[in-house]
Coordinates of C-alpha atoms in Angstrom, one line a residue:
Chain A
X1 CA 17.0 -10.5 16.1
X2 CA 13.7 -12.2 16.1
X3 CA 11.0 -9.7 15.5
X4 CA 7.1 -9.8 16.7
X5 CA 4.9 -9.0 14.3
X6 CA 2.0 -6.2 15.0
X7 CA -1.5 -7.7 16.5
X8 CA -4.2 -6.6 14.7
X9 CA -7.1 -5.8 17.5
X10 CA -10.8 -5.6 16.1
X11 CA -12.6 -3.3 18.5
X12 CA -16.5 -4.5 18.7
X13 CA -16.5 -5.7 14.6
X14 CA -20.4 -6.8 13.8
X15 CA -20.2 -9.0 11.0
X16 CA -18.7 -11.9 10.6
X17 CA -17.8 -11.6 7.2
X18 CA -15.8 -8.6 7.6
X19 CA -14.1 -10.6 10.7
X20 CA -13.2 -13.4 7.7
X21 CA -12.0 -10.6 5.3
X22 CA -9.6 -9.4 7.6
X23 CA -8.6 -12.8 8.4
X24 CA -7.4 -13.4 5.2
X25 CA -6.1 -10.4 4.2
X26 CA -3.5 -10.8 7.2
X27 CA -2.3 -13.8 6.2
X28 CA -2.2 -12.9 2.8
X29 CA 0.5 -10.2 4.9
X30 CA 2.1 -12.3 7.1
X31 CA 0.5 -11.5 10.1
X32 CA -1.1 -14.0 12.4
X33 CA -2.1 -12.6 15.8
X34 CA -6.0 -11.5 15.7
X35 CA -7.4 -10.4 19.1
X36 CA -11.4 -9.6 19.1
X37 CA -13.0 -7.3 21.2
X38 CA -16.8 -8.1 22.4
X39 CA -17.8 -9.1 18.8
X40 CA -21.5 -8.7 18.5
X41 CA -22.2 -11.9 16.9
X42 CA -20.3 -13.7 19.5
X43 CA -17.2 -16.4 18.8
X44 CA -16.6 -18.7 16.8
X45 CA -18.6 -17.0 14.0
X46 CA -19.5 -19.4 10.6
X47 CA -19.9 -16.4 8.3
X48 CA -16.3 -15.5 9.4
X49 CA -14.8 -18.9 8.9
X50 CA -16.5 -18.8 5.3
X51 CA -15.2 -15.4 4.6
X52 CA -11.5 -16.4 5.5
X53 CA -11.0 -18.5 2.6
X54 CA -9.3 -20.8 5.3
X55 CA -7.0 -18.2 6.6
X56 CA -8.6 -18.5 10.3
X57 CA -7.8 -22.6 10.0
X58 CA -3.9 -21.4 9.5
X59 CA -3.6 -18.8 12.0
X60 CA -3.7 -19.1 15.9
X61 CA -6.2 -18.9 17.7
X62 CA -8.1 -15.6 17.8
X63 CA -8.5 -14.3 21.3
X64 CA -11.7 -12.9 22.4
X65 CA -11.7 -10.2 25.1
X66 CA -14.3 -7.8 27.0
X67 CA -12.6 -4.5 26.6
X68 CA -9.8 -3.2 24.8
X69 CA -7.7 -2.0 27.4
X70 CA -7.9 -5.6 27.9
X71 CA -7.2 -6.4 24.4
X72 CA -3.8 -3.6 24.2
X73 CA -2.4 -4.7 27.8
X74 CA 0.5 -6.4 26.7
X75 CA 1.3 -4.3 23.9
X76 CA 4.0 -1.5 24.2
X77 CA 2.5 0.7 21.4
X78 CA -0.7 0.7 19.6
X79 CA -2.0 2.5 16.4
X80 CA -5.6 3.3 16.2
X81 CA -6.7 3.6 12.3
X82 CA -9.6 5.6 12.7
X83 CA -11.4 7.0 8.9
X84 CA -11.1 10.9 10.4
X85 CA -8.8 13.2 12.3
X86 CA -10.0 13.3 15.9
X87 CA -10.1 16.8 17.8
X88 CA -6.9 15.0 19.7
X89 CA -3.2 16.0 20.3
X90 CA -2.1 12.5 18.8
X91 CA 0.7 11.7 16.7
X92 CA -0.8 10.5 13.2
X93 CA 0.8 8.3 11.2
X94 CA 0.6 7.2 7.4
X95 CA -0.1 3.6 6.9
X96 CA 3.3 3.1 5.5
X97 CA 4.9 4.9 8.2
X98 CA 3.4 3.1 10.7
X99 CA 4.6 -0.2 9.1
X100 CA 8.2 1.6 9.4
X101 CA 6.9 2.6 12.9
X102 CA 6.3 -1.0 14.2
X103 CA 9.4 -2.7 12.2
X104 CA 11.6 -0.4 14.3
X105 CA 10.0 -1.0 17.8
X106 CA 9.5 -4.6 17.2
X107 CA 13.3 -4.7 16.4
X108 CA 13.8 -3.3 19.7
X109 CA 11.5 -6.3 21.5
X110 CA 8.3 -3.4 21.5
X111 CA 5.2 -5.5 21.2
X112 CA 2.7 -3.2 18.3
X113 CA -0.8 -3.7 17.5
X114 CA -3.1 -1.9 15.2
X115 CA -6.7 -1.3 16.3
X116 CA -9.8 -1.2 14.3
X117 CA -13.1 0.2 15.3
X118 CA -16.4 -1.3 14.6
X119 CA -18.5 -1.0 11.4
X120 CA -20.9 1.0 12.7
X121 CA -18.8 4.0 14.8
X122 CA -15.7 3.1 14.1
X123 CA -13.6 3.7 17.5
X124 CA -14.9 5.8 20.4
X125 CA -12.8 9.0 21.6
X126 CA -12.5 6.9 24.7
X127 CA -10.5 4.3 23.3
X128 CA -8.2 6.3 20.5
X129 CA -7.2 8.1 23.5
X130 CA -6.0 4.8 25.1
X131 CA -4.0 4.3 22.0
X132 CA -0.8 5.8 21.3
X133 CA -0.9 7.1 17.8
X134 CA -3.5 7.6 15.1
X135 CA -2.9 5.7 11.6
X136 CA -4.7 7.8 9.1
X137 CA -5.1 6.2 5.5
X138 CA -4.7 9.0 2.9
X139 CA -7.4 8.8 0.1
X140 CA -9.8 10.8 -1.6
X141 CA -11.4 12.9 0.8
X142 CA -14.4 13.3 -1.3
X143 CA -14.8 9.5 -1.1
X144 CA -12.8 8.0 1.6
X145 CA -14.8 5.2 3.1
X146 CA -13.6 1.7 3.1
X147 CA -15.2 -1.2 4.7
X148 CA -13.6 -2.8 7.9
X149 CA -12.0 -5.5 5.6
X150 CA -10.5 -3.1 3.1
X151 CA -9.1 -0.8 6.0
X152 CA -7.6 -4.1 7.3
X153 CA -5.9 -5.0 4.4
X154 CA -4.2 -2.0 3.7
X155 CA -2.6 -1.5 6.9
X156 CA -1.7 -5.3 6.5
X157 CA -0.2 -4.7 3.1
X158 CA 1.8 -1.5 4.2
X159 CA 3.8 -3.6 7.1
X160 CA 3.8 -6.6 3.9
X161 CA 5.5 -4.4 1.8
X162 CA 8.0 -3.1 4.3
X163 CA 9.7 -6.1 5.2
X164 CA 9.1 -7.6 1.4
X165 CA 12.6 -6.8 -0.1
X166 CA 11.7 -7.3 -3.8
X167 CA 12.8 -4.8 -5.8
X168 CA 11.2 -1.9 -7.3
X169 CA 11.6 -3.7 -11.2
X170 CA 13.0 -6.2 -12.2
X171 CA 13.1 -8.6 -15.2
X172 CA 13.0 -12.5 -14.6
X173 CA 14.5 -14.3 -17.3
X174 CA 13.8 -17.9 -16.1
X175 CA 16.0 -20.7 -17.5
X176 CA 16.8 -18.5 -20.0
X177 CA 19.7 -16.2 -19.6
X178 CA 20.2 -12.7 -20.9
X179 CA 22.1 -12.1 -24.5
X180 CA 25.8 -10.6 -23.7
X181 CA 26.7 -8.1 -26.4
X182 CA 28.9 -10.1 -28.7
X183 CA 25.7 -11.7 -29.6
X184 CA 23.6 -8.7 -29.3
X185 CA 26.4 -7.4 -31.9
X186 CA 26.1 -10.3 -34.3
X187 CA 22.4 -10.1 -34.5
X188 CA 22.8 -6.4 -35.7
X189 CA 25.3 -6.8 -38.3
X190 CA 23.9 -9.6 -39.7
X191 CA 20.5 -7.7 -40.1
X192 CA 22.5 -4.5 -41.5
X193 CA 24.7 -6.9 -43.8
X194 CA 20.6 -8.4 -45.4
X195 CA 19.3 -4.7 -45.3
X196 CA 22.2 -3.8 -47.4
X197 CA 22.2 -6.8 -49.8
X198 CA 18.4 -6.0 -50.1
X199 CA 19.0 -2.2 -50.9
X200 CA 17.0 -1.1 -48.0
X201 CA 19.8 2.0 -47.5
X202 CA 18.7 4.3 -50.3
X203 CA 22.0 6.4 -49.8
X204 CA 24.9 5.8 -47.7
X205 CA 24.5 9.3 -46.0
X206 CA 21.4 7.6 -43.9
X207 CA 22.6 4.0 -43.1
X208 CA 24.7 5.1 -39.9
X209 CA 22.1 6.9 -38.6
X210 CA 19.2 4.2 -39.7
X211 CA 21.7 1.6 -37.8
X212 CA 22.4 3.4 -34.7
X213 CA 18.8 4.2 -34.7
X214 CA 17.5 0.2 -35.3
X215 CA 20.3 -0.8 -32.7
X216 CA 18.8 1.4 -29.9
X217 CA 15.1 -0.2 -30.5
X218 CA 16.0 -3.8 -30.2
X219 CA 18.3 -3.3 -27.4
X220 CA 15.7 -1.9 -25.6
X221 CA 13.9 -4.9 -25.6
X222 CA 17.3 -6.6 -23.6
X223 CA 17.0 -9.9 -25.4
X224 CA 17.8 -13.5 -24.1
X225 CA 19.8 -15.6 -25.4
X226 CA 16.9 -17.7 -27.4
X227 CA 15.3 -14.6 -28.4
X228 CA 18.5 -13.3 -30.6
X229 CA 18.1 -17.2 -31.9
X230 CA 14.5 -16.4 -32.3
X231 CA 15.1 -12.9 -34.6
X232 CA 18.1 -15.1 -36.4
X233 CA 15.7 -17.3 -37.7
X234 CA 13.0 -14.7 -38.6
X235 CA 15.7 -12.8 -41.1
X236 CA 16.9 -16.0 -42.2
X237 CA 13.0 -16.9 -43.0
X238 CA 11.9 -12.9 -44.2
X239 CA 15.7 -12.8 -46.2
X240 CA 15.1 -16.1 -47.9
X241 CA 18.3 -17.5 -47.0
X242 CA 19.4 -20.3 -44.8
X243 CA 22.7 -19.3 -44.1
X244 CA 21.8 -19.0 -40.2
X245 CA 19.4 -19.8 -38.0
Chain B
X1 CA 1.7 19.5 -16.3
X2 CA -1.6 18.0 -16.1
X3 CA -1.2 13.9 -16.0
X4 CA -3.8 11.9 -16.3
X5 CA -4.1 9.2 -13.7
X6 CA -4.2 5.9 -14.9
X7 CA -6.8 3.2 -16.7
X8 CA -8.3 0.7 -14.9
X9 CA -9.0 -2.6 -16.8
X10 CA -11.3 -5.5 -16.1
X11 CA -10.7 -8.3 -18.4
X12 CA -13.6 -10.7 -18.1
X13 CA -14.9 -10.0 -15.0
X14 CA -17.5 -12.9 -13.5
X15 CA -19.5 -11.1 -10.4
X16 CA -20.7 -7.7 -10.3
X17 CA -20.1 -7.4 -6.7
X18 CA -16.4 -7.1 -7.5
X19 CA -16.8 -4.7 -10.3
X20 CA -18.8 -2.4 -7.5
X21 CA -15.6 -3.2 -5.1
X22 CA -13.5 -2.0 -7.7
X23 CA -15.3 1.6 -8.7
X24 CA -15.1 1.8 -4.9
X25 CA -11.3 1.7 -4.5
X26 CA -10.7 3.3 -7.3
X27 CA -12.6 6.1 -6.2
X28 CA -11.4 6.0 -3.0
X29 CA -7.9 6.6 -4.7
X30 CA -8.6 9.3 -7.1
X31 CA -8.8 7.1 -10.2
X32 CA -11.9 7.4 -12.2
X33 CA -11.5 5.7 -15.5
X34 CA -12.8 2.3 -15.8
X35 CA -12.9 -0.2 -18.6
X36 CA -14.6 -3.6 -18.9
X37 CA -13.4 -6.1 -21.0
X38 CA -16.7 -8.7 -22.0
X39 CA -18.3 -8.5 -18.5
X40 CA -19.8 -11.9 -18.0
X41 CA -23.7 -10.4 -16.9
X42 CA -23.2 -7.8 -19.2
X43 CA -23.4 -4.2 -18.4
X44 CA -25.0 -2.2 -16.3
X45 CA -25.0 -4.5 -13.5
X46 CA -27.4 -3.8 -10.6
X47 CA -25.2 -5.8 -8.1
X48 CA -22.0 -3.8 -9.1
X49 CA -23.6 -0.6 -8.6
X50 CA -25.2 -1.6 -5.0
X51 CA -21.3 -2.8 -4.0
X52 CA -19.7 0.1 -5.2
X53 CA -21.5 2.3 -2.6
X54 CA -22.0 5.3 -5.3
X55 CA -18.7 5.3 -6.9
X56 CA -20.4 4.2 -10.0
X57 CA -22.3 7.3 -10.0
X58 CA -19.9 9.5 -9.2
X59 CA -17.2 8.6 -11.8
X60 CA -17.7 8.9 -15.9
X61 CA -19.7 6.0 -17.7
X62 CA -17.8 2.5 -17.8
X63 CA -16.7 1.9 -20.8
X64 CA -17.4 -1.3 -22.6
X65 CA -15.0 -3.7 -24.7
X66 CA -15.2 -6.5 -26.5
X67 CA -11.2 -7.3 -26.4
X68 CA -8.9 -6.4 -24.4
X69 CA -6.4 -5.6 -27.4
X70 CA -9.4 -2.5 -28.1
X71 CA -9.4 -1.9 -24.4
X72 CA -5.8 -1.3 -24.5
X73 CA -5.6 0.6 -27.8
X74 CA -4.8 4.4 -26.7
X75 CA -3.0 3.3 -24.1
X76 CA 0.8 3.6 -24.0
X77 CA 2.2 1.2 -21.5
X78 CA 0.1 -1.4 -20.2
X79 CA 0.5 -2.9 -16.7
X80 CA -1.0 -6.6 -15.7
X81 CA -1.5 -8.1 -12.2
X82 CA -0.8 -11.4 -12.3
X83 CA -1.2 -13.4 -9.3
X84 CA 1.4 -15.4 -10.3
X85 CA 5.0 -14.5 -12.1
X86 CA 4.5 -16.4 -15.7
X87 CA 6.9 -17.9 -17.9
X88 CA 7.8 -14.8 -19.9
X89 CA 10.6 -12.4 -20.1
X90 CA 9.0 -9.3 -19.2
X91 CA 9.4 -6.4 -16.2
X92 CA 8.0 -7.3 -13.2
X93 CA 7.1 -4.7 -10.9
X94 CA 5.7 -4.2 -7.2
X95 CA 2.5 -2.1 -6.6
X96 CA 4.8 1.2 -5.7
X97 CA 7.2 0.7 -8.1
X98 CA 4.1 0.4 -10.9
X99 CA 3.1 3.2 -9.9
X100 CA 6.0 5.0 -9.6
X101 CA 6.3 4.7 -13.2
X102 CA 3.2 4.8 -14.1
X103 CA 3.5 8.8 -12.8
X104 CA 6.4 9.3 -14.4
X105 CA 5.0 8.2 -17.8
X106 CA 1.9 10.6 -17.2
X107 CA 4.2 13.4 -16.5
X108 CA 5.6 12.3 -20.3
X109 CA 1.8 12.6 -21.3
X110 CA 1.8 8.5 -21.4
X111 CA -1.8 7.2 -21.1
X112 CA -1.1 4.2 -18.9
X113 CA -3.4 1.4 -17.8
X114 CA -3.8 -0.7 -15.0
X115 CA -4.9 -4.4 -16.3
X116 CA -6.8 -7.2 -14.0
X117 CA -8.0 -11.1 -15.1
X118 CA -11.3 -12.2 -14.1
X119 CA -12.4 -14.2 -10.9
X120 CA -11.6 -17.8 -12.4
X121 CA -8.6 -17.8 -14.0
X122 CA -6.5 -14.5 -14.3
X123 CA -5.6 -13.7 -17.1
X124 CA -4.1 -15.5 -20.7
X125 CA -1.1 -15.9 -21.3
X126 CA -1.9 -14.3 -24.7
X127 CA -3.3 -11.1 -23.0
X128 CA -0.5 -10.5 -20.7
X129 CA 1.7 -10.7 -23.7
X130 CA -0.4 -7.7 -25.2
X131 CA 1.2 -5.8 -21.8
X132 CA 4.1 -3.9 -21.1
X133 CA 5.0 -4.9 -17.9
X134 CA 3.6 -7.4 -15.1
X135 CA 2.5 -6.0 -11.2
X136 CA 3.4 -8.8 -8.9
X137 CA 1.9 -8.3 -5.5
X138 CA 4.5 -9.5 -2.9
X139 CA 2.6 -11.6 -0.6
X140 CA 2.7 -14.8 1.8
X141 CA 3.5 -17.3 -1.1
X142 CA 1.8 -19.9 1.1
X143 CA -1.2 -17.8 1.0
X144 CA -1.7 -15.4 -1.6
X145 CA -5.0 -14.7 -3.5
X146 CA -6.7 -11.7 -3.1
X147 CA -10.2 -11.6 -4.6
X148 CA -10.6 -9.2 -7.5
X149 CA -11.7 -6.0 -5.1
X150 CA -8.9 -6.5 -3.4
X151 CA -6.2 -6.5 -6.0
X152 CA -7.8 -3.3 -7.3
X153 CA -7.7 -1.7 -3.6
X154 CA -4.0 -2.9 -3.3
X155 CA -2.9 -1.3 -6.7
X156 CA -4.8 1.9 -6.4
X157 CA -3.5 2.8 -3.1
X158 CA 0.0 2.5 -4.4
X159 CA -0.9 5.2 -7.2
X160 CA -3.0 7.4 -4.4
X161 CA 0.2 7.0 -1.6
X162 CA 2.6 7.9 -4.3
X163 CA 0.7 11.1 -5.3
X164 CA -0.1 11.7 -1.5
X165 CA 2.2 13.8 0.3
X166 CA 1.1 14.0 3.5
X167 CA 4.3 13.4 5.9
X168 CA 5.0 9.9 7.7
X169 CA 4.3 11.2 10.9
X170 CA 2.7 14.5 11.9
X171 CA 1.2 15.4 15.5
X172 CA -1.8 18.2 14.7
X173 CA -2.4 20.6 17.4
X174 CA -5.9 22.0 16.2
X175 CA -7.2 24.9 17.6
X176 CA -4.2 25.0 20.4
X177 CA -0.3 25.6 20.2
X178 CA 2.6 24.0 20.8
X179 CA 3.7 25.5 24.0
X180 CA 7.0 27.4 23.5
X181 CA 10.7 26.4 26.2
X182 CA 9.6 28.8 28.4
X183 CA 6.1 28.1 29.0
X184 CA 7.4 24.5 29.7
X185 CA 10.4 25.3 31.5
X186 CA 8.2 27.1 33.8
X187 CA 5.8 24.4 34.6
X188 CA 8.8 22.0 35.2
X189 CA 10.2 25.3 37.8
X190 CA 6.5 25.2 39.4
X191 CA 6.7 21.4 39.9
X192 CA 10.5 21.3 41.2
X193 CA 9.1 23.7 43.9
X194 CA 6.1 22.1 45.0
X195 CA 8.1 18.6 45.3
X196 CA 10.8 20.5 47.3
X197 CA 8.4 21.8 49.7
X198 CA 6.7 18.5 50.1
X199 CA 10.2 16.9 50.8
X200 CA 10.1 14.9 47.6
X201 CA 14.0 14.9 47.5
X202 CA 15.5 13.0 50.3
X203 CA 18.6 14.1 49.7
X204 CA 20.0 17.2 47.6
X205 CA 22.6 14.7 45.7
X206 CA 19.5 13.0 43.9
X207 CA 17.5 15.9 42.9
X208 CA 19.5 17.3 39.7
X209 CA 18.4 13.7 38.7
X210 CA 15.6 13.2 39.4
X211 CA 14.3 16.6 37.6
X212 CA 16.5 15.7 34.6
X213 CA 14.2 12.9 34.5
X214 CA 10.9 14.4 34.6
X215 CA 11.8 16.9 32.2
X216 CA 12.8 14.4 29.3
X217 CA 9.5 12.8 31.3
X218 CA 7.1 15.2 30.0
X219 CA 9.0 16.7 27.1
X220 CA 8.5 13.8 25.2
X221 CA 4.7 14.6 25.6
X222 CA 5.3 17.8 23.4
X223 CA 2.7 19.6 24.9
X224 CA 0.3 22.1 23.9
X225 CA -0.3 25.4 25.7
X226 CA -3.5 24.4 26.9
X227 CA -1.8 21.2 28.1
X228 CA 0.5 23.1 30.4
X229 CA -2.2 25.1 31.6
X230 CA -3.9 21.9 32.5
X231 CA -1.2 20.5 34.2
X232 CA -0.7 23.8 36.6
X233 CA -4.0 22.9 37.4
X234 CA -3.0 19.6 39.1
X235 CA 0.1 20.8 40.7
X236 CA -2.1 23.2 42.2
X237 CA -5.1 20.6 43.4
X238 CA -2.4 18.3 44.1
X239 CA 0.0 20.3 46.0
X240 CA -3.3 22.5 48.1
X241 CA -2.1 25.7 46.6
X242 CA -4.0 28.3 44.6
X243 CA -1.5 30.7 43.5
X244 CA -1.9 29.5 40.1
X245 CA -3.5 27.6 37.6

């Protein structure tokens, strides 16, 4: 089902730059619907463009309007992000579950935007009450301002990372592939067969456990394929022989 | 257990502004410790401290390196954000899923560090191979660079959402309380009544209904006590009575 992504709604911004900054932090996200509410420089702003590192070239147009019921009209539900708790009876959201928030209304044809006040004020009581819910970003109370931009891309990057189905960890091998254990195996007994010929084992009571124990380090490290070639060659070069490489 | 929060690492940083962006963020997430690796206009930098808006003051003194292999020294696992995946077989994370582990290895008493490439070229190859692990940001791959401040504010907000545990979704009451079944229950009986004798029903077969309706209506509003006093207040403008309010 084809999904609308939130608006992000700018609520009287002052400078351009920051305008620019959240620009491109919302592409960087995916998201390409910027509406402006009576931006005190006026539109189109140069200082914004410049900010924007060309992300205002790539989106649509921004829309410009007077007020924000204006601006929220169309929408179906509307976040206001606002830096403290208002004396309201509002449900607050986490930036993260607002992301989860929107994903689930869009997938039900809702039409979200997120609403950012102004550098100076931030939003007026006025128009958080006009919003539905409040997103509150959790961070050090003892420190917690951001600047418009930063507030911008953090709400951006929350819905980002919602739909972005990469996984937690992972560990890219490229054109190489991973070593199965035959030749994980290999590896190993041919380094226990030099240790032994070398006399590292200074008794037989310790070599099982020495094994097991060098056995558990390098598989740790999962090898590829060329890497067990790789540590071939290094006990061929340390053991002096050239039986394998 | 006491954990300590993790290291963040500039390696080669170019502008001071972004160094300030950075003590910013990190401050604004809880994370205090902050290496330089060979900061281009040396250290202390006027324009760092101006853009940091008085993190700098507020956390311990920077700490100065001349490599980044002495930056990492004491550290135990090393993450670096690479803007791009390189040609290496290493574990790629996200930004939750570093850190994620990253407070997992602190509750092991791990000393882990955060690692970030200057403004023109990231990091070496070489210095990502001193690493444990690679953050990838998952962005728009058409448009995906972040200035430095940025990437900071991205991966210290993943450590300070992970340690925050404020719920999803919350709705805070303040001063007031939720009102109770009855109290609602008898504001919905108080409105039944007044639209009954103002002949709101035309006919008995719809009423059951209709005030089905407005009670799932206004019990999505969860209302506070105040609330429901408030709105026996209008039934009683509304409907010309005074026997209540």
């Amino acid at each position: 089902m084809a999904t609308a992504p939130p608006i992000i709604i700018l609520d009287h911004p002052q400078m351009g730059e920051n305008i620019g900054a959240a620009a491109r932090a919302m592409l960087n996200c995916n998201l390409t619907a910027l509406r402006l509410v009576a931006p005190r420089d006026g539109w189109p702003n140069e200082r914004a463009e410049t900010m924007s590192s060309g992300a205002l070239e790539k989106i649509p147009p921004v829309q410009i309007f007077e007020t924000l019921q204006e601006a929220v009209a169309d929408c179906h539900y509307v976040y206001a992000t606002t830096a403290r708790l208002r004396d309201m009876v509002k449900p607050v959201f986490t930036p993260n579950g607002a992301a989860q928030d929107c994903m689930a209304r869009a997938g039900k044809g809702q039409s979200t935007a997120f609403v950012f006040g102004g550098e100076r004020a931030g939003l007026a009581n006025d128009d958080v009450s006009r919003c539905d819910a409040i997103i509150n970003i959790p961070l050090n109370p003892a420190f917690s301002s951001l600047n418009l931009g930063q507030a911008v891309l953090l709400i951006c990057y929350a819905y980002q990372s919602t739909i972005d189905q990469t996984k937690a960890k992972s560990l890219p091998t490229g054109d190489s592939h991973p070593a199965n254990h035959e030749a994980f195996a290999n590896l190993m007994q041919r380094l226990e067969d030099k240790l032994e010929d070398k006399g590292f084992f200074k008794s037989d009571d310790m070599k099982p456990s020495i094994t097991r124990n060098l056995r558990n380090t390098l598989s740790r490290a999962e090898m590829t394929e060329q890497e067990i070639q790789t540590f071939h060659g290094i006990i061929s070069v340390l053991s002096g022989s050239k039986d394998s490489a």
